[in-house]
PDB file of C-alpha atoms in Angstrom:
ATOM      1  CA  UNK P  28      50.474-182.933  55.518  1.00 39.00           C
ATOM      2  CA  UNK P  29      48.144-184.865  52.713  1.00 48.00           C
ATOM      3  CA  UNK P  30      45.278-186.562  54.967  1.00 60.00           C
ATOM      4  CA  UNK P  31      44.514-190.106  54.124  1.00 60.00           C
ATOM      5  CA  UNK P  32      41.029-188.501  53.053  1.00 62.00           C
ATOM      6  CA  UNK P  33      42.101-186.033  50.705  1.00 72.00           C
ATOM      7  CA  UNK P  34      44.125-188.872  48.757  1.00 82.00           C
ATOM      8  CA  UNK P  35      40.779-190.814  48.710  1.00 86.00           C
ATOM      9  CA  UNK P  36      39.968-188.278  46.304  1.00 88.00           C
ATOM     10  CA  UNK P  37      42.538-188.647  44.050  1.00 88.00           C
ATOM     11  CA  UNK P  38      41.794-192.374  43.805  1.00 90.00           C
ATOM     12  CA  UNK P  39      38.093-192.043  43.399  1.00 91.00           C
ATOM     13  CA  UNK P  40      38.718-190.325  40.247  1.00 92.00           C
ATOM     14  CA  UNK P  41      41.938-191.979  39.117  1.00 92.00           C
ATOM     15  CA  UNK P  42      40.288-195.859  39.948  1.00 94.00           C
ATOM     16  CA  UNK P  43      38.175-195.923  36.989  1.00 94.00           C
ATOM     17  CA  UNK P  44      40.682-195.114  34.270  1.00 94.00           C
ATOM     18  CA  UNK P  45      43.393-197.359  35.248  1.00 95.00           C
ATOM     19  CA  UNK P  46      40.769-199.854  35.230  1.00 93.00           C
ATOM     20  CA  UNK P  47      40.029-198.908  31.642  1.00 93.00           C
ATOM     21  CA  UNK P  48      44.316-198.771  31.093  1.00 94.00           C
ATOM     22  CA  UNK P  49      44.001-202.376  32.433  1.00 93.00           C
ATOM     23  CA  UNK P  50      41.633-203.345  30.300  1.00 91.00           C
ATOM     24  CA  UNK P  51      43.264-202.155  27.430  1.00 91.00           C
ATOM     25  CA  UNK P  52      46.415-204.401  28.012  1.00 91.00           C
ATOM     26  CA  UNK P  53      44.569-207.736  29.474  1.00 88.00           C
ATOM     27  CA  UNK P  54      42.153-207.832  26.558  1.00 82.00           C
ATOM     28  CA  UNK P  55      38.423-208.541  25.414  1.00 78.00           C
ATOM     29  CA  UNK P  56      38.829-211.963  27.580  1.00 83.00           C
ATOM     30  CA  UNK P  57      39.541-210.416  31.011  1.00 87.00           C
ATOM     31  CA  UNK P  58      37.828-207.043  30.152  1.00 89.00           C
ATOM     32  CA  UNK P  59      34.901-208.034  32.464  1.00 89.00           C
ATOM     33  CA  UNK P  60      36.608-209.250  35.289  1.00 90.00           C
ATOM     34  CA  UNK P  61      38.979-205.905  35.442  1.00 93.00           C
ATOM     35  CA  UNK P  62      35.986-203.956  35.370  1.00 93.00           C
ATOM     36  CA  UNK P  63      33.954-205.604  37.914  1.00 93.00           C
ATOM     37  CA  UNK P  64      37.022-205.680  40.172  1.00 94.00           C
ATOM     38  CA  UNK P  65      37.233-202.103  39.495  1.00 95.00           C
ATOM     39  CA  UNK P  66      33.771-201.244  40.252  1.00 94.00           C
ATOM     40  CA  UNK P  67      33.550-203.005  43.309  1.00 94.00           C
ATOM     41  CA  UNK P  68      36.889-201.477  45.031  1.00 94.00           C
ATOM     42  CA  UNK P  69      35.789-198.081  43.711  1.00 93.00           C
ATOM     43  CA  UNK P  70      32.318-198.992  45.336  1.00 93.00           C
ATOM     44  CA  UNK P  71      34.270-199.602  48.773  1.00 93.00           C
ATOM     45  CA  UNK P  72      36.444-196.591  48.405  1.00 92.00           C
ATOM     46  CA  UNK P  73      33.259-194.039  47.950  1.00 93.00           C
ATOM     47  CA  UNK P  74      31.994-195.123  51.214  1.00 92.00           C
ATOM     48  CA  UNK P  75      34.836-195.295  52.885  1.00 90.00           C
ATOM     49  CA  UNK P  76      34.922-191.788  51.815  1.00 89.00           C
ATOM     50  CA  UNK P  77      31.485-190.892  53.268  1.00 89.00           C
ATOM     51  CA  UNK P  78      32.461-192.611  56.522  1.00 88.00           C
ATOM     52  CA  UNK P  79      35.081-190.369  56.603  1.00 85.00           C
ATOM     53  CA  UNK P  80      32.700-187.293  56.220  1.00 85.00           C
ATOM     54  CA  UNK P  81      30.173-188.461  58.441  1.00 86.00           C
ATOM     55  CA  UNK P  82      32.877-188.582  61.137  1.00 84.00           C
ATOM     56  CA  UNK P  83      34.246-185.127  59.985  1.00 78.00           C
ATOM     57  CA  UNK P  84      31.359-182.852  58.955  1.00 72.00           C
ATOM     58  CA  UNK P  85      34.141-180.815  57.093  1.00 79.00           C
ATOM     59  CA  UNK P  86      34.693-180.519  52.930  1.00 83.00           C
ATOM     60  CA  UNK P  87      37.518-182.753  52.248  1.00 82.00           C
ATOM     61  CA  UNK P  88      39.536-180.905  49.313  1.00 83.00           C
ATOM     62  CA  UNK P  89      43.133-181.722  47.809  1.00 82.00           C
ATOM     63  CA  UNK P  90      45.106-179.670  45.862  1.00 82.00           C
ATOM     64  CA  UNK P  91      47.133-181.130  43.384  1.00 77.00           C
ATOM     65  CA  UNK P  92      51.013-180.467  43.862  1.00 70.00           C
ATOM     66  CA  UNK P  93      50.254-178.058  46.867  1.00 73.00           C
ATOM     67  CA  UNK P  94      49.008-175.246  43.689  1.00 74.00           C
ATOM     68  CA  UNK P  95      45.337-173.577  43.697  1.00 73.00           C
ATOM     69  CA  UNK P  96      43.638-172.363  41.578  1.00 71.00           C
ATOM     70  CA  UNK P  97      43.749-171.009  38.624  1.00 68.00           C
ATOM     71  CA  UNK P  98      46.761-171.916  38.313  1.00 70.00           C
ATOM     72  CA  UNK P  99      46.636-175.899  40.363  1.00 74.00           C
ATOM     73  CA  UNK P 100      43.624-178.622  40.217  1.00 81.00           C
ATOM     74  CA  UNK P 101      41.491-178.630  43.467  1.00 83.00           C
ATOM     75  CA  UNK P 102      39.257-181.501  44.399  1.00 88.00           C
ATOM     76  CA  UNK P 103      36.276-181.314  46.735  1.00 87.00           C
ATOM     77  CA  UNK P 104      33.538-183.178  48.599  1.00 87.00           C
ATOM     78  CA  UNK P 105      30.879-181.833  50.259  1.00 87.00           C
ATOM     79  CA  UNK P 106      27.791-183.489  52.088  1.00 86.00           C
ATOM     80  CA  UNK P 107      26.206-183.544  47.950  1.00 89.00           C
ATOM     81  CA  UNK P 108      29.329-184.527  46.262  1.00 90.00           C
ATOM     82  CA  UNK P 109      29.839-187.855  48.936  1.00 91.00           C
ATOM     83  CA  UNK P 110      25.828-188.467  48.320  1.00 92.00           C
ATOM     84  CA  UNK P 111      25.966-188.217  44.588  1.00 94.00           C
ATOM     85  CA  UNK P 112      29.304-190.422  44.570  1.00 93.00           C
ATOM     86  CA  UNK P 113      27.571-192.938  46.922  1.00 94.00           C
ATOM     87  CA  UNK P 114      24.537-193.110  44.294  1.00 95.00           C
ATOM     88  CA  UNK P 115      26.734-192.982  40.982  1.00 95.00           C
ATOM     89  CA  UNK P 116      28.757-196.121  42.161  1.00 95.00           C
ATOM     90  CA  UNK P 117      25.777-198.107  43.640  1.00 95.00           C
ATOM     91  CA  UNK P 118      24.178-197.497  39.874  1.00 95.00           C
ATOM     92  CA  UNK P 119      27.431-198.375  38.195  1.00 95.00           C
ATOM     93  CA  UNK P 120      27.388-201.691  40.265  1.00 94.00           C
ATOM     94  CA  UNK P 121      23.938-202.307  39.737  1.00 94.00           C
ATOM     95  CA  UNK P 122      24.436-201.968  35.896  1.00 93.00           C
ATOM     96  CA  UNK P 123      27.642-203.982  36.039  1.00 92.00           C
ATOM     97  CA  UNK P 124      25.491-206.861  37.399  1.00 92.00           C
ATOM     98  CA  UNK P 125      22.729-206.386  34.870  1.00 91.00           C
ATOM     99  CA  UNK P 126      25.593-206.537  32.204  1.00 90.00           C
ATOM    100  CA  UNK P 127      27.263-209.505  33.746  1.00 88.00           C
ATOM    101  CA  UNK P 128      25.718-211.941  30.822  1.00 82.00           C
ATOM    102  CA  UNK P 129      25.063-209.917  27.989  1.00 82.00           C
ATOM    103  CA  UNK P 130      28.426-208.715  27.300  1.00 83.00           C
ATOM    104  CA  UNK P 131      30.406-211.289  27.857  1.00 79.00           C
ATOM    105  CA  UNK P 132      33.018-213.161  25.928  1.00 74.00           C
ATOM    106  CA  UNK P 133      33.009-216.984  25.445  1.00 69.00           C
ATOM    107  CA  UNK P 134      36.408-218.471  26.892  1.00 66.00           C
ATOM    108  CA  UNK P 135      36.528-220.631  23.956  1.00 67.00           C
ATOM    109  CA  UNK P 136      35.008-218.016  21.408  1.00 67.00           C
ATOM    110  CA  UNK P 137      36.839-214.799  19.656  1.00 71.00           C
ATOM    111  CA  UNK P 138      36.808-211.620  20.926  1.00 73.00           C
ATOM    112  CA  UNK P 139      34.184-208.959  20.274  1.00 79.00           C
ATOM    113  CA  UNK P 140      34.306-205.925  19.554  1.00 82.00           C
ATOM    114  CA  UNK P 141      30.968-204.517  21.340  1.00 83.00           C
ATOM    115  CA  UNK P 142      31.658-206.416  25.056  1.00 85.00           C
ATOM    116  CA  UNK P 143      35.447-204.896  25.153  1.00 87.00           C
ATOM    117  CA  UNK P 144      34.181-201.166  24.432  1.00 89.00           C
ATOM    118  CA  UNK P 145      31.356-201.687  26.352  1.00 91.00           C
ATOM    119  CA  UNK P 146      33.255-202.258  30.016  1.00 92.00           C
ATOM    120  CA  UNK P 147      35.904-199.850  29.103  1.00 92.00           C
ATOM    121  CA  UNK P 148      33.663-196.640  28.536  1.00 93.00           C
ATOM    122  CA  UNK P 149      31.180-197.974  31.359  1.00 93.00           C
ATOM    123  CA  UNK P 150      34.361-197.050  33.392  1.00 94.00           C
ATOM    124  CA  UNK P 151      34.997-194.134  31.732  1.00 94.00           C
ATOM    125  CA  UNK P 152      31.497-192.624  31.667  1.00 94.00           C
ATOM    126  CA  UNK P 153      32.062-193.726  36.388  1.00 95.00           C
ATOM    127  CA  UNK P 154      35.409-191.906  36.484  1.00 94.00           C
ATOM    128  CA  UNK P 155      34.419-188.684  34.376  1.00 94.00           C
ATOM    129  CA  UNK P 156      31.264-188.265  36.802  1.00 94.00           C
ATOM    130  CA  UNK P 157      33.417-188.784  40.134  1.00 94.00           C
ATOM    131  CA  UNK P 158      35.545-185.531  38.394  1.00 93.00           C
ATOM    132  CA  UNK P 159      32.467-183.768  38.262  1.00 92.00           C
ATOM    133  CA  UNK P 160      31.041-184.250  41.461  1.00 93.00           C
ATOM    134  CA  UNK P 161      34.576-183.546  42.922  1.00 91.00           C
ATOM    135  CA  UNK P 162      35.511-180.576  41.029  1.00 88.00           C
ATOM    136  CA  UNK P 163      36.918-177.959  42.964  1.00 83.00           C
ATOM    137  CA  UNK P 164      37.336-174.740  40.141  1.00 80.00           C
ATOM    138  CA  UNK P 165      35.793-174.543  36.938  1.00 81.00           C
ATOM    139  CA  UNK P 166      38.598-175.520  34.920  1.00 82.00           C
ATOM    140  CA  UNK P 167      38.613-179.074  36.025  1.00 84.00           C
ATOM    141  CA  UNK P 168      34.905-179.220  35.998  1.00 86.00           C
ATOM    142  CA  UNK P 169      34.827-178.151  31.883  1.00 86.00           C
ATOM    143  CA  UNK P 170      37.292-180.922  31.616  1.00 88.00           C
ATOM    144  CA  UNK P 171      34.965-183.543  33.590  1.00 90.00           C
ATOM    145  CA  UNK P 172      32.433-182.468  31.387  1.00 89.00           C
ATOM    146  CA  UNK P 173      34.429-182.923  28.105  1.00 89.00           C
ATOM    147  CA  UNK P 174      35.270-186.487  29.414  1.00 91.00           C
ATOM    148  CA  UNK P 175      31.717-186.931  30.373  1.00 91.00           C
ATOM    149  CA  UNK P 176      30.758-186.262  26.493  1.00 90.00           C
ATOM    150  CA  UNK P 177      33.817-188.337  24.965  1.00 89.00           C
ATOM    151  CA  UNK P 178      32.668-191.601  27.317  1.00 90.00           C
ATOM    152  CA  UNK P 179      28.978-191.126  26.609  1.00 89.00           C
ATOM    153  CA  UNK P 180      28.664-190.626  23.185  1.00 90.00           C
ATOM    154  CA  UNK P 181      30.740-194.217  21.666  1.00 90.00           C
ATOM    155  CA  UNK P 182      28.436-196.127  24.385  1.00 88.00           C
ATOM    156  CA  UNK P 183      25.469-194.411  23.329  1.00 87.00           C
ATOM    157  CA  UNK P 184      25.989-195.765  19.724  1.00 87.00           C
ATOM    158  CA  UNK P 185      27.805-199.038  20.586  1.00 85.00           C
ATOM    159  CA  UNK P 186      25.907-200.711  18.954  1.00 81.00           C
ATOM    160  CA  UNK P 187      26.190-199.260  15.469  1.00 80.00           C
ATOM    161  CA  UNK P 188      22.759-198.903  14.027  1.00 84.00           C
ATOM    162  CA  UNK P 189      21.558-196.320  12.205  1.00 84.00           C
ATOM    163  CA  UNK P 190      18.744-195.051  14.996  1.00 87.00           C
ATOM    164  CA  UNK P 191      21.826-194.887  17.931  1.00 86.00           C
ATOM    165  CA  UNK P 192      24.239-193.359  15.959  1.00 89.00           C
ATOM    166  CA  UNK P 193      21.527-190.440  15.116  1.00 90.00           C
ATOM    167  CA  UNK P 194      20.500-190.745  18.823  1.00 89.00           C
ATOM    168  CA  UNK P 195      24.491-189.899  19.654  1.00 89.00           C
ATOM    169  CA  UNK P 196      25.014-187.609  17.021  1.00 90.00           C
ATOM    170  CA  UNK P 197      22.389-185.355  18.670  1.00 90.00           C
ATOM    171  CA  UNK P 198      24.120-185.872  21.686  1.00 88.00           C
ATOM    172  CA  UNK P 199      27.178-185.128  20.881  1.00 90.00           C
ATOM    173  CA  UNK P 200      25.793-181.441  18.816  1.00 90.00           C
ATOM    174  CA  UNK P 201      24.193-180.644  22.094  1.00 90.00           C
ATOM    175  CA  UNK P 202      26.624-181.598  24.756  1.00 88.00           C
ATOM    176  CA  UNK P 203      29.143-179.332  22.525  1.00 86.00           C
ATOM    177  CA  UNK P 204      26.360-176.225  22.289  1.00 88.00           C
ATOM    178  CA  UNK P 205      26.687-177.021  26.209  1.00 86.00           C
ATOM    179  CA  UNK P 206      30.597-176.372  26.347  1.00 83.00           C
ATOM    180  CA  UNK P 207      30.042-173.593  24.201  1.00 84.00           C
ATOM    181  CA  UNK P 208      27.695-171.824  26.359  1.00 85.00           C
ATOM    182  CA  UNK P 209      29.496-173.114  29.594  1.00 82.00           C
ATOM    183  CA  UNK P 210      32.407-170.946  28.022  1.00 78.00           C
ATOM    184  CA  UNK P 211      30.274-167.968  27.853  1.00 80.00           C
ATOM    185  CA  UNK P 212      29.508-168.195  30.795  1.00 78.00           C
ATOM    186  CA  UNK P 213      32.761-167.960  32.034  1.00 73.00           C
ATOM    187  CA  UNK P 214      33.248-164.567  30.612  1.00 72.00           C
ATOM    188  CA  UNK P 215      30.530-163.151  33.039  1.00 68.00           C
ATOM    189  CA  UNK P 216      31.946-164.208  36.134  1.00 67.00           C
ATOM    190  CA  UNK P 217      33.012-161.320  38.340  1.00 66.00           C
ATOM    191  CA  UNK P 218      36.523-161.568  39.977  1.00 66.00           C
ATOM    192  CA  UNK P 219      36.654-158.922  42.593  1.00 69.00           C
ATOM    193  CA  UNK P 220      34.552-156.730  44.704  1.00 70.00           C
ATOM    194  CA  UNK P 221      31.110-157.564  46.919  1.00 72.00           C
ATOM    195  CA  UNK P 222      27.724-157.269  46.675  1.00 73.00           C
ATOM    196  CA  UNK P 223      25.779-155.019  48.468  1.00 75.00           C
ATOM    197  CA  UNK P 224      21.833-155.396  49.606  1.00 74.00           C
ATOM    198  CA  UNK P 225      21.312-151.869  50.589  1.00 72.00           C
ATOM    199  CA  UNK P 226      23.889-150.363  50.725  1.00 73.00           C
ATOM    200  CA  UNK P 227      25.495-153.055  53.217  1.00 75.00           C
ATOM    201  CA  UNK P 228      27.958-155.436  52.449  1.00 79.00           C
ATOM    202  CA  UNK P 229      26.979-159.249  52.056  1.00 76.00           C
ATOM    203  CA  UNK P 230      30.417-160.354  52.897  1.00 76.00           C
ATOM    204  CA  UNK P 231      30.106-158.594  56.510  1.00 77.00           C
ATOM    205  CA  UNK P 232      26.788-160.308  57.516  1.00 79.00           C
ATOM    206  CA  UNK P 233      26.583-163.252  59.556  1.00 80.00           C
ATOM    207  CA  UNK P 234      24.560-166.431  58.408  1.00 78.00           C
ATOM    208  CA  UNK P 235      21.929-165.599  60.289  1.00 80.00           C
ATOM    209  CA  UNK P 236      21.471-161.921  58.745  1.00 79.00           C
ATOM    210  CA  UNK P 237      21.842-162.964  55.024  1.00 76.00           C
ATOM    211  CA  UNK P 238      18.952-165.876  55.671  1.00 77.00           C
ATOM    212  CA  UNK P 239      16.760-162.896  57.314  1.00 79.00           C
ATOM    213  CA  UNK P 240      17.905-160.483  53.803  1.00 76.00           C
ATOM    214  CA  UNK P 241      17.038-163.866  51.407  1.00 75.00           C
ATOM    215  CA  UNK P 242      13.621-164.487  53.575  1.00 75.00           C
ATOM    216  CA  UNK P 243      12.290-160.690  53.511  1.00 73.00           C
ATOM    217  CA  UNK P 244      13.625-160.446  49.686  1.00 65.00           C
ATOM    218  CA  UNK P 245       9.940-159.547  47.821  1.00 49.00           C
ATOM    219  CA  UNK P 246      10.392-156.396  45.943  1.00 46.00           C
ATOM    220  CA  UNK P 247      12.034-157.339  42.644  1.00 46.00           C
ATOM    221  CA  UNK P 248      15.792-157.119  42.167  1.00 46.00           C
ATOM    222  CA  UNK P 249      16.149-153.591  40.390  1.00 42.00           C
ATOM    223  CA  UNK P 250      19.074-153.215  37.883  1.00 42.00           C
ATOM    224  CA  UNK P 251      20.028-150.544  35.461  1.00 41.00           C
ATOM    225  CA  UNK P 252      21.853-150.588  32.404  1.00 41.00           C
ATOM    226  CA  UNK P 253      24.914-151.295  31.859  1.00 43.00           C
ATOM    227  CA  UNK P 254      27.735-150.638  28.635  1.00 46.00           C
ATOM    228  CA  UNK P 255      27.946-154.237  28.195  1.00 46.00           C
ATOM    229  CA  UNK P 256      24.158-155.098  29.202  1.00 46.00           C
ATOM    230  CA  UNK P 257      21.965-155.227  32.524  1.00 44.00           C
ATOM    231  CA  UNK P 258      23.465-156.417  36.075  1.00 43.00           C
ATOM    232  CA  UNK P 259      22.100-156.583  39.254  1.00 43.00           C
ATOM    233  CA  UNK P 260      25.432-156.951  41.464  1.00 43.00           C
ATOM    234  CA  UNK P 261      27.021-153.640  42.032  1.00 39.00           C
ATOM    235  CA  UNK P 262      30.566-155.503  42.567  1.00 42.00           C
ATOM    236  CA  UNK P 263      31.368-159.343  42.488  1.00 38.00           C
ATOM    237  CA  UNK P 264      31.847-160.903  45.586  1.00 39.00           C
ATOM    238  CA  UNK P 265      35.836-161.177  47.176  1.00 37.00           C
ATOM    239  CA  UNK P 266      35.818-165.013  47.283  1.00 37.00           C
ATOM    240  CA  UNK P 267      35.915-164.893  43.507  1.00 35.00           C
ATOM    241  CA  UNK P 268      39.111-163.553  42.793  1.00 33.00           C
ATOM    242  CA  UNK P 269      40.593-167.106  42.091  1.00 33.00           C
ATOM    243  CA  UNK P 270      38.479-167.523  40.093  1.00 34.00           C
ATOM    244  CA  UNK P 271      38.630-167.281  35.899  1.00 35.00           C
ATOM    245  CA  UNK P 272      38.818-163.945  34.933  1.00 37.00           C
ATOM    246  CA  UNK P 273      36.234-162.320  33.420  1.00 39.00           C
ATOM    247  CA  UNK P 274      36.954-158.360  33.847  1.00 42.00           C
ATOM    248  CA  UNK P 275      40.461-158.058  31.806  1.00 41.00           C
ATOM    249  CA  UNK P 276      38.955-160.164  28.767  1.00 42.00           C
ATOM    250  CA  UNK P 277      35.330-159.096  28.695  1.00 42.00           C
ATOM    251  CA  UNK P 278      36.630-155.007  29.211  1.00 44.00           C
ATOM    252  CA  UNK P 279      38.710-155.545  25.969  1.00 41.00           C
ATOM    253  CA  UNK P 280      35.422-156.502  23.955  1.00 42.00           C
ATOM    254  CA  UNK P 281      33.073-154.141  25.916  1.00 44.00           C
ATOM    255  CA  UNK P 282      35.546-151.416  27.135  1.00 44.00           C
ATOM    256  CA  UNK P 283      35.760-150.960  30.992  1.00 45.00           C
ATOM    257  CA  UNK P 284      32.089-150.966  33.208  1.00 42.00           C
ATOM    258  CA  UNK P 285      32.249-147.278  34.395  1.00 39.00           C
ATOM    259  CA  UNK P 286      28.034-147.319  36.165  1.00 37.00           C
ATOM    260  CA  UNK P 287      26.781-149.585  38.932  1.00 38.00           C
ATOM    261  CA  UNK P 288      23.322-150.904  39.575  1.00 37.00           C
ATOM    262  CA  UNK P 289      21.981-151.836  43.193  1.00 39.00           C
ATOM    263  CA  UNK P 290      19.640-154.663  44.931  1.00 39.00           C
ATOM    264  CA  UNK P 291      16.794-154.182  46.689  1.00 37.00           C
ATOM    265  CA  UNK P 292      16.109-156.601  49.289  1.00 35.00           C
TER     266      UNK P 292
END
């Protein structure tokens, strides 16, 4: 059974962009007022969703049609994903209410082009950040991101001169060089296996133990080579095998990692 919670996640992230639908379809002339009634129930639905945390100290997660990942979308809040939320949407407000006057269209005057765009990819830029902070695998959280870049850069450069066009240009060149490494990175991730501090599992230790391993950790973590390059984790840890796989695609390149390395705590 879907708790009321987990659904509050669902509407965090979808609010904003049916706000930016229904902007599309009212028009420049009721652009603002969709936005600002956007904002503000999004505003009461994040904290509603904290209250709901505070109560229940536990992650709230959803999984979209029931699937996990890889293969399904997952949503999650933690204690830093309800604080961040909580922050993003009092700053959204906050900028919604410095806005209020300077993009606004006249009743009685034609519509403009830079007020319209301007509360659209406002909500946008608020609904691509609640997808980050509420990311659950990686897949959805390189989405976010891509969404995050898309929003940013026409409202960067909204204003069409020459020096915020350059200024979003550069943003855009970077945010990509981002997505590029962000892929890398994805071909590095372990998927199976467990890391061992010497000789002992990490997986096995209780909270206590691996906070006594982290605080007596001096020595420097040793490693030895590698056929694709240096690693210091002799196997990845168990909890990772849902997530992208890295060993099937990176082993075609490289060819399979026959040595091990170990830690030193």
């Amino acid at each position: 059974m879907i708790e009321l919670g987990s659904l509050a996640l669902v509407a965090a992230v979808l609010l904003p962009f049916l706000g930016v639908m229904a902007g599309l379809v009212l028009g420049g002339r009721n652009v603002r007022a969709v936005a600002v009634i956007t904002i503000l129930t999004g505003l009461a639905l994040v904290v509603s969703i904290a209250f709901d945390f505070i109560q229940s100290p536990q992650p709230l997660t959803y999984l979209l049609g029931g699937w996990a990942p890889p293969l399904g979308i997952a949503l999650r809040a933690d204690g830093l994903s309800v604080i961040m939320m909580l922050a993003v949407a009092v700053v959204v407000a906050g900028i919604a209410a410095y806005a209020w006057g300077d993009f606004a269209t006249p009743a009685d005057g034609a519509e403009k082009r830079a007020p319209f765009m301007y509360w659209l990819l406002l909500l946008a830029v608020w609904g691509s950040l609640n997808l980050v902070f509420l990311s659950g695998d990686l897949f959805t959280l390189y989405v976010a991101l891509e969404l995050l870049t898309f929003s940013g850069v026409p409202l960067v450069c909204l204003d069409g001169r020459g020096e915020t066009l350059r200024a979003a240009l550069r943003y855009l060149l970077f945010a990509l060089a981002g997505s590029l490494l962000y892929l890398l990175g994805l071909l590095d991730l372990p998927t199976s296996g467990d890391v061992l501090i010497d000789g002992r599992s990490t997986t096995a230790m209780t909270e206590d133990e691996r906070a006594r391993v982290r605080r007596a950790a001096e020595a420097p973590v040793t490693a030895t080579s590698m056929p694709h390059g240096p690693c210091n984790v002799v196997r990845a840890p168990s909890w990772s095998s849902t997530r992208v796989t890295r060993t099937r695609l990176f082993s075609t390149i490289t060819g399979p990692a026959r040595a091990s390395s170990g830690m030193s705590a």
